[in-house]
Coordinates of C-alpha atoms in Angstrom, one line a residue:
M5 CA 20.3 -30.7 -32.2
D6 CA 19.2 -27.8 -30.1
F7 CA 16.5 -28.4 -27.5
T8 CA 16.4 -24.8 -26.3
P9 CA 12.8 -23.7 -26.3
T10 CA 11.7 -20.9 -28.6
E11 CA 10.3 -17.8 -27.0
E12 CA 6.8 -19.0 -27.8
Q13 CA 7.5 -22.5 -26.3
A14 CA 9.1 -21.0 -23.1
A15 CA 6.2 -18.5 -22.7
A16 CA 3.6 -21.3 -23.1
R17 CA 5.5 -23.5 -20.6
D18 CA 5.7 -20.7 -18.0
L19 CA 2.0 -20.0 -18.4
A20 CA 1.1 -23.7 -18.0
A21 CA 3.3 -23.9 -14.9
R22 CA 1.3 -21.0 -13.4
I23 CA -2.1 -22.4 -14.2
F24 CA -1.2 -25.9 -13.0
G25 CA 0.4 -24.5 -9.9
D26 CA -2.5 -22.3 -9.0
L27 CA -5.3 -24.8 -9.8
A28 CA -3.9 -28.3 -9.5
T29 CA -3.6 -28.2 -5.7
P30 CA -3.6 -31.3 -3.5
E31 CA -7.0 -30.2 -2.1
R32 CA -8.6 -29.9 -5.6
L33 CA -7.0 -33.1 -6.7
A34 CA -8.4 -34.9 -3.7
A35 CA -11.9 -33.4 -4.4
A36 CA -11.8 -34.6 -8.0
E37 CA -11.2 -38.2 -6.8
T38 CA -10.8 -40.4 -9.9
G39 CA -12.4 -37.9 -12.3
S40 CA -10.9 -34.8 -14.0
D41 CA -11.1 -31.2 -13.0
P42 CA -13.4 -29.4 -15.5
E43 CA -12.5 -25.9 -14.2
L44 CA -8.8 -26.5 -14.7
W45 CA -9.6 -27.8 -18.2
K46 CA -11.5 -24.7 -19.0
A47 CA -8.7 -22.5 -17.7
L48 CA -6.1 -24.3 -19.9
C49 CA -8.3 -24.0 -23.0
A50 CA -9.2 -20.4 -22.3
A51 CA -5.5 -19.6 -22.1
G52 CA -5.1 -21.0 -25.5
L53 CA -2.6 -23.7 -24.5
V54 CA -4.4 -26.6 -26.2
G55 CA -4.7 -24.8 -29.5
A56 CA -1.2 -23.5 -29.3
V57 CA 0.3 -27.0 -29.6
E58 CA -0.4 -26.9 -33.3
E59 CA 2.3 -24.2 -33.6
L60 CA 4.4 -25.3 -30.7
G61 CA 5.0 -28.8 -32.1
L62 CA 5.6 -32.0 -30.2
L63 CA 8.6 -30.5 -28.3
G64 CA 6.3 -27.7 -27.1
L65 CA 3.7 -30.2 -26.0
V66 CA 6.4 -32.2 -24.1
L67 CA 7.3 -29.0 -22.2
L68 CA 3.7 -28.4 -21.3
L69 CA 3.1 -32.0 -20.2
E70 CA 6.2 -31.8 -17.9
E71 CA 4.3 -29.0 -16.1
Q72 CA 1.2 -31.1 -15.9
G73 CA 3.1 -34.1 -14.6
R74 CA 4.8 -32.0 -11.8
T75 CA 1.3 -31.5 -10.3
T76 CA -0.4 -34.7 -11.6
A77 CA -3.2 -32.4 -12.8
Q78 CA -6.3 -34.5 -13.7
V79 CA -7.2 -33.2 -17.2
P80 CA -7.1 -34.9 -20.6
F81 CA -4.4 -32.7 -21.9
A82 CA -2.0 -35.3 -23.3
S83 CA -4.8 -37.4 -24.7
T84 CA -6.6 -34.6 -26.6
C85 CA -3.3 -33.1 -27.9
V86 CA -1.9 -36.4 -29.1
Y87 CA -4.9 -38.3 -30.4
G88 CA -6.9 -35.2 -31.3
L89 CA -5.0 -32.1 -32.3
L90 CA -1.7 -33.5 -33.5
A91 CA -3.4 -36.5 -35.2
V92 CA -5.9 -34.4 -37.1
T93 CA -3.2 -31.8 -38.0
A94 CA -0.8 -34.4 -39.4
H95 CA -3.2 -36.8 -41.0
G96 CA -6.6 -35.2 -41.3
S97 CA -8.0 -33.8 -44.5
A98 CA -8.4 -30.0 -45.0
E99 CA -12.1 -30.4 -44.2
Q100 CA -11.4 -32.4 -41.0
R101 CA -8.8 -29.8 -39.9
E102 CA -11.2 -26.9 -40.5
R103 CA -14.1 -28.6 -38.7
L104 CA -12.4 -30.3 -35.8
L105 CA -9.4 -28.2 -34.8
P106 CA -11.3 -25.1 -33.5
G107 CA -13.4 -27.3 -31.1
I108 CA -10.3 -29.1 -29.9
G109 CA -8.6 -25.8 -29.2
D110 CA -11.5 -24.3 -27.2
G111 CA -12.0 -27.5 -25.3
S112 CA -15.5 -28.4 -26.6
V113 CA -14.0 -31.4 -28.4
V114 CA -12.1 -33.8 -26.1
V115 CA -10.4 -36.7 -27.8
C116 CA -9.0 -39.9 -26.3
G117 CA -7.1 -42.8 -28.0
A118 CA -8.5 -46.4 -28.1
F119 CA -5.1 -48.0 -28.5
P120 CA -2.2 -48.3 -26.0
A121 CA 1.0 -46.3 -26.4
Q122 CA 2.9 -49.6 -26.7
G123 CA 3.1 -52.9 -28.5
G124 CA 3.3 -51.8 -32.1
V125 CA 2.0 -54.3 -34.5
R126 CA 1.9 -57.0 -31.9
V127 CA -1.1 -55.4 -30.2
V128 CA -4.3 -57.3 -31.0
R129 CA -6.8 -54.9 -32.4
A130 CA -10.3 -55.9 -31.5
V131 CA -12.1 -53.3 -33.5
R132 CA -13.5 -54.1 -37.0
A133 CA -14.5 -51.5 -39.6
S134 CA -17.1 -52.1 -42.2
A135 CA -16.9 -50.7 -45.8
Q136 CA -19.4 -48.0 -44.7
G137 CA -17.1 -46.9 -41.9
E138 CA -19.1 -48.4 -39.0
L139 CA -17.0 -49.8 -36.1
T140 CA -17.7 -52.9 -34.0
G141 CA -15.7 -54.3 -31.1
T142 CA -14.6 -53.7 -27.6
V143 CA -11.5 -51.9 -26.1
P144 CA -11.2 -52.9 -22.4
V145 CA -9.4 -49.8 -21.2
V146 CA -9.3 -46.3 -22.7
P147 CA -7.8 -43.5 -20.6
W148 CA -9.9 -40.3 -20.3
L149 CA -12.8 -42.0 -22.1
R150 CA -15.3 -40.6 -19.6
D151 CA -14.2 -37.1 -20.5
A152 CA -14.2 -37.6 -24.2
T153 CA -16.5 -36.4 -26.9
H154 CA -14.6 -38.3 -29.6
V155 CA -12.4 -41.4 -29.7
L156 CA -9.5 -42.2 -32.1
V157 CA -9.7 -45.9 -32.8
A158 CA -7.3 -48.2 -34.5
D159 CA -9.0 -51.1 -36.3
E160 CA -7.7 -54.6 -37.0
H161 CA -5.8 -53.4 -40.0
G162 CA -4.1 -50.4 -38.3
E163 CA -6.4 -47.9 -40.0
L164 CA -7.4 -44.9 -37.8
W165 CA -11.0 -43.8 -37.3
L166 CA -12.4 -40.9 -35.4
T167 CA -15.8 -41.6 -33.9
P168 CA -18.0 -39.4 -31.7
I169 CA -19.5 -40.6 -28.4
T170 CA -23.0 -41.6 -29.3
D171 CA -25.6 -44.2 -28.4
A172 CA -23.6 -46.7 -30.6
T173 CA -20.5 -46.1 -28.4
H174 CA -21.1 -47.6 -25.0
V175 CA -18.9 -46.3 -22.1
E176 CA -18.5 -48.2 -18.9
P177 CA -16.3 -46.6 -16.1
V178 CA -13.1 -48.4 -15.3
E179 CA -10.7 -47.5 -12.5
L180 CA -7.0 -47.6 -13.1
T181 CA -4.0 -47.2 -10.9
A182 CA -3.9 -43.5 -11.6
P183 CA -7.1 -41.4 -11.7
W184 CA -7.3 -41.1 -15.5
S185 CA -11.1 -41.1 -15.9
A186 CA -10.9 -44.3 -17.9
G187 CA -13.6 -46.4 -19.4
R188 CA -14.4 -49.6 -21.3
L189 CA -15.4 -48.8 -24.9
T190 CA -17.9 -51.0 -26.7
L191 CA -18.7 -50.1 -30.3
D192 CA -21.9 -51.4 -31.9
G193 CA -21.9 -50.2 -35.5
A194 CA -20.6 -46.8 -34.5
A195 CA -20.3 -44.3 -37.4
A196 CA -16.8 -43.1 -37.8
E197 CA -14.6 -41.1 -40.3
R198 CA -11.2 -42.3 -41.4
L199 CA -7.9 -40.6 -40.9
G200 CA -4.9 -41.8 -42.9
A201 CA -1.6 -40.6 -44.3
T202 CA -2.4 -41.9 -47.8
E203 CA -5.3 -39.5 -48.3
A204 CA -4.4 -36.8 -45.8
H205 CA -3.4 -33.4 -47.2
A206 CA -4.2 -34.3 -50.7
D207 CA -5.7 -30.8 -51.0
G208 CA -2.9 -29.1 -49.2
P209 CA 0.8 -29.1 -48.3
T210 CA 2.2 -32.0 -46.3
P211 CA 3.5 -31.0 -42.9
A212 CA 7.3 -30.9 -42.5
H213 CA 7.3 -33.9 -40.1
A214 CA 5.1 -36.2 -42.2
D215 CA 6.9 -39.1 -43.8
V216 CA 4.8 -40.7 -46.5
R217 CA 6.5 -44.0 -45.8
V218 CA 5.2 -44.0 -42.2
T219 CA 1.6 -45.0 -41.6
A220 CA -0.7 -42.7 -39.6
Y221 CA -0.9 -45.4 -36.9
A222 CA 2.9 -45.6 -36.5
D223 CA 3.3 -41.8 -36.5
I224 CA 0.6 -41.3 -33.8
L225 CA 2.0 -44.2 -31.8
A226 CA 5.5 -42.7 -31.8
T227 CA 4.0 -39.3 -31.0
A228 CA 2.1 -40.8 -28.0
R229 CA 5.2 -42.5 -26.7
T230 CA 7.1 -39.3 -26.8
A231 CA 4.4 -37.1 -25.3
F232 CA 3.7 -39.5 -22.4
A233 CA 7.4 -39.8 -21.8
G234 CA 7.4 -36.1 -21.3
L235 CA 4.5 -36.4 -18.9
Q236 CA 6.5 -39.0 -17.0
A237 CA 9.5 -36.7 -16.7
G238 CA 7.2 -34.1 -15.0
V239 CA 5.6 -36.7 -12.7
C240 CA 9.1 -37.9 -11.6
A241 CA 10.4 -34.3 -11.2
G242 CA 7.4 -33.5 -8.9
S243 CA 8.0 -36.7 -6.9
L244 CA 11.7 -35.9 -6.4
A245 CA 11.0 -32.3 -5.5
R246 CA 8.6 -33.4 -2.7
A247 CA 11.2 -35.9 -1.5
V248 CA 13.9 -33.3 -1.4
A249 CA 11.6 -30.9 0.5
H250 CA 10.7 -33.6 3.0
T251 CA 14.3 -34.8 3.6
N252 CA 15.5 -31.3 4.1
T253 CA 13.0 -30.6 6.9
R254 CA 12.6 -34.1 8.5
E255 CA 15.2 -34.6 11.2
Q256 CA 16.6 -37.8 12.6
F257 CA 19.0 -37.8 15.5
G258 CA 19.2 -34.0 15.4
R259 CA 20.1 -33.8 11.7
P260 CA 18.0 -33.4 8.5
L261 CA 17.6 -36.6 6.6
A262 CA 19.1 -34.9 3.5
T263 CA 22.5 -34.8 5.2
R264 CA 22.7 -38.6 5.1
Q265 CA 24.9 -40.0 2.3
A266 CA 22.5 -42.8 1.5
V267 CA 19.6 -40.3 1.0
Q268 CA 21.8 -38.1 -1.1
L269 CA 22.9 -40.9 -3.4
R270 CA 19.4 -42.2 -3.8
A271 CA 18.2 -38.7 -4.7
A272 CA 21.1 -38.2 -7.1
D273 CA 20.3 -41.5 -8.9
A274 CA 16.7 -40.3 -9.3
Y275 CA 17.8 -36.9 -10.7
M276 CA 20.0 -38.6 -13.3
D277 CA 17.1 -40.9 -14.3
I278 CA 14.8 -37.9 -14.7
E279 CA 17.3 -36.2 -16.9
A280 CA 17.6 -39.3 -19.1
I281 CA 13.8 -39.4 -19.5
R282 CA 13.7 -35.7 -20.3
V283 CA 16.5 -35.6 -22.8
T284 CA 15.3 -38.7 -24.7
A285 CA 11.8 -37.3 -24.9
Y286 CA 13.2 -33.9 -26.1
E287 CA 15.3 -35.6 -28.8
A288 CA 12.4 -37.7 -30.1
A289 CA 10.1 -34.6 -30.1
W290 CA 12.7 -32.4 -31.8
R291 CA 13.3 -35.0 -34.5
R292 CA 9.5 -35.2 -35.3
D293 CA 9.3 -31.4 -35.5
A294 CA 12.3 -31.3 -37.8
G295 CA 10.9 -33.9 -40.1
L296 CA 13.4 -36.6 -39.2
P297 CA 12.7 -40.3 -38.5
Y298 CA 12.0 -40.7 -34.8
A299 CA 10.4 -44.1 -34.2
T300 CA 13.4 -45.6 -32.5
H301 CA 14.0 -42.4 -30.5
A302 CA 10.4 -42.5 -29.3
L303 CA 10.9 -46.1 -28.2
T304 CA 14.0 -45.0 -26.4
A305 CA 12.2 -42.3 -24.6
A306 CA 9.4 -44.7 -23.7
W307 CA 11.9 -47.2 -22.3
W308 CA 13.5 -44.6 -20.1
A309 CA 10.1 -43.3 -19.0
A310 CA 8.9 -46.8 -18.1
E311 CA 12.0 -48.3 -16.6
A312 CA 13.6 -45.2 -14.9
G313 CA 10.2 -43.6 -14.2
R314 CA 9.2 -46.6 -12.0
R315 CA 12.5 -46.3 -10.1
V316 CA 12.1 -42.6 -9.5
V317 CA 8.5 -42.7 -8.1
D318 CA 9.6 -45.6 -5.9
T319 CA 12.4 -43.5 -4.6
G320 CA 10.2 -40.5 -4.0
Q321 CA 7.9 -42.6 -1.9
H322 CA 10.7 -44.4 0.0
L323 CA 12.5 -41.2 0.9
H324 CA 9.3 -40.1 2.7
G325 CA 9.6 -43.0 5.0
G326 CA 6.3 -43.8 6.8
A327 CA 4.6 -40.8 5.3
G328 CA 5.1 -42.2 1.8
A329 CA 2.9 -45.2 2.7
D330 CA 0.0 -42.8 3.4
V331 CA -2.3 -43.0 0.4
E332 CA -3.6 -39.5 1.1
H333 CA -0.1 -38.0 1.0
P334 CA 0.6 -35.9 -2.2
V335 CA 3.7 -38.0 -3.1
H336 CA 1.5 -41.1 -3.3
R337 CA -0.3 -39.5 -6.3
H338 CA 3.1 -39.3 -8.1
F339 CA 3.7 -42.9 -7.3
L340 CA 0.3 -43.9 -8.9
W341 CA 0.9 -41.8 -12.0
G342 CA 4.4 -43.1 -12.5
R343 CA 3.3 -46.7 -12.2
Q344 CA 0.4 -46.1 -14.5
L345 CA 2.6 -44.5 -17.1
D346 CA 5.0 -47.4 -16.8
G347 CA 2.2 -49.8 -17.7
Y348 CA 0.7 -47.6 -20.4
L349 CA 4.0 -47.3 -22.2
G350 CA 4.5 -51.0 -22.1
C351 CA 6.9 -51.7 -19.2
G352 CA 10.6 -51.6 -19.8
A353 CA 11.3 -55.1 -21.0
E354 CA 8.5 -55.0 -23.6
V355 CA 9.6 -51.7 -25.0
L356 CA 13.2 -52.8 -25.1
Q357 CA 12.3 -55.9 -27.1
E358 CA 10.3 -53.8 -29.6
L359 CA 13.2 -51.3 -29.9
G360 CA 15.6 -54.1 -30.7
E361 CA 13.3 -55.6 -33.3
L362 CA 12.8 -52.2 -34.9
I363 CA 16.6 -51.5 -35.1
V364 CA 17.2 -54.9 -36.7
S365 CA 14.5 -54.4 -39.3
E366 CA 15.8 -50.9 -40.2
E367 CA 19.3 -52.2 -40.6
A368 CA 18.0 -55.0 -42.8
Q369 CA 16.4 -52.5 -45.2
P370 CA 18.5 -51.6 -48.3

């Protein structure tokens, strides 16, 4: 395994870091409130970063999402790339790829996913699809739904459907812990088109990472887990960086807080947790790009992102002392994102249970 970024991946990561650093400032984030930043989204798309993910692969996307997480930039970057670009690239037909990918790349098509990045087959799917491809049902919470033009929906059988936001798709705003522009999705006979591994790429070569034994739902679920784990690595790194800066400048009894052993140990534990989140996300992404099985690795990354990510953002807030309790302080935004990602990925105990069940089922196979 070699997680060293290619020249293209490194260049894209550095460009993303500059754009997020310049535009995702605390002042702009505060002004956006619970919505997204359309100007930042335009800048990312104009720079070609969304469209580039098709070539950069999942590992490249994880690198980009780390940079988003460092600044908690409010744009539907992970959502559109996972549930839109990578889903269509891997499982769409040639016609779907030709029609949808250019719009996703230039930002005119924004996609969100109407299924959580956790739970596997245990998640109750409340959406039904008719023989004509019309969807009916309600999904209580869909992150970035208020920004989306299209929604990737999993029906009760685990089939995937892409539906545009129309009069038959009702969107009601929902506020989450993190400002992810979420909404409640109600489908009332909404027209949709199917995505699926069984008929995808029948008229073209199968991508190197596509495993015909793996359903489209399972593949995109594992992709989402890996990508959002990468996002959590960035959120945690940004939180710790703020804590380090604060403890180096904040003095107590004539000495910086950073000189206290208890502070150093707490920060060191957080650093090791971040590295664990990062390396497990890198491994899962690398395996997908290399065409290797990666479902258990994605779950491992999700567990670290949920369990360790919660610890890190708690630490970042605690090391700020009283300032960390200020909801307007920038570190509080990292705390909210870290907690939201913990819940979105399924919380540590739930993910660990699913990981154990998957390992047992794989060992039982001949």
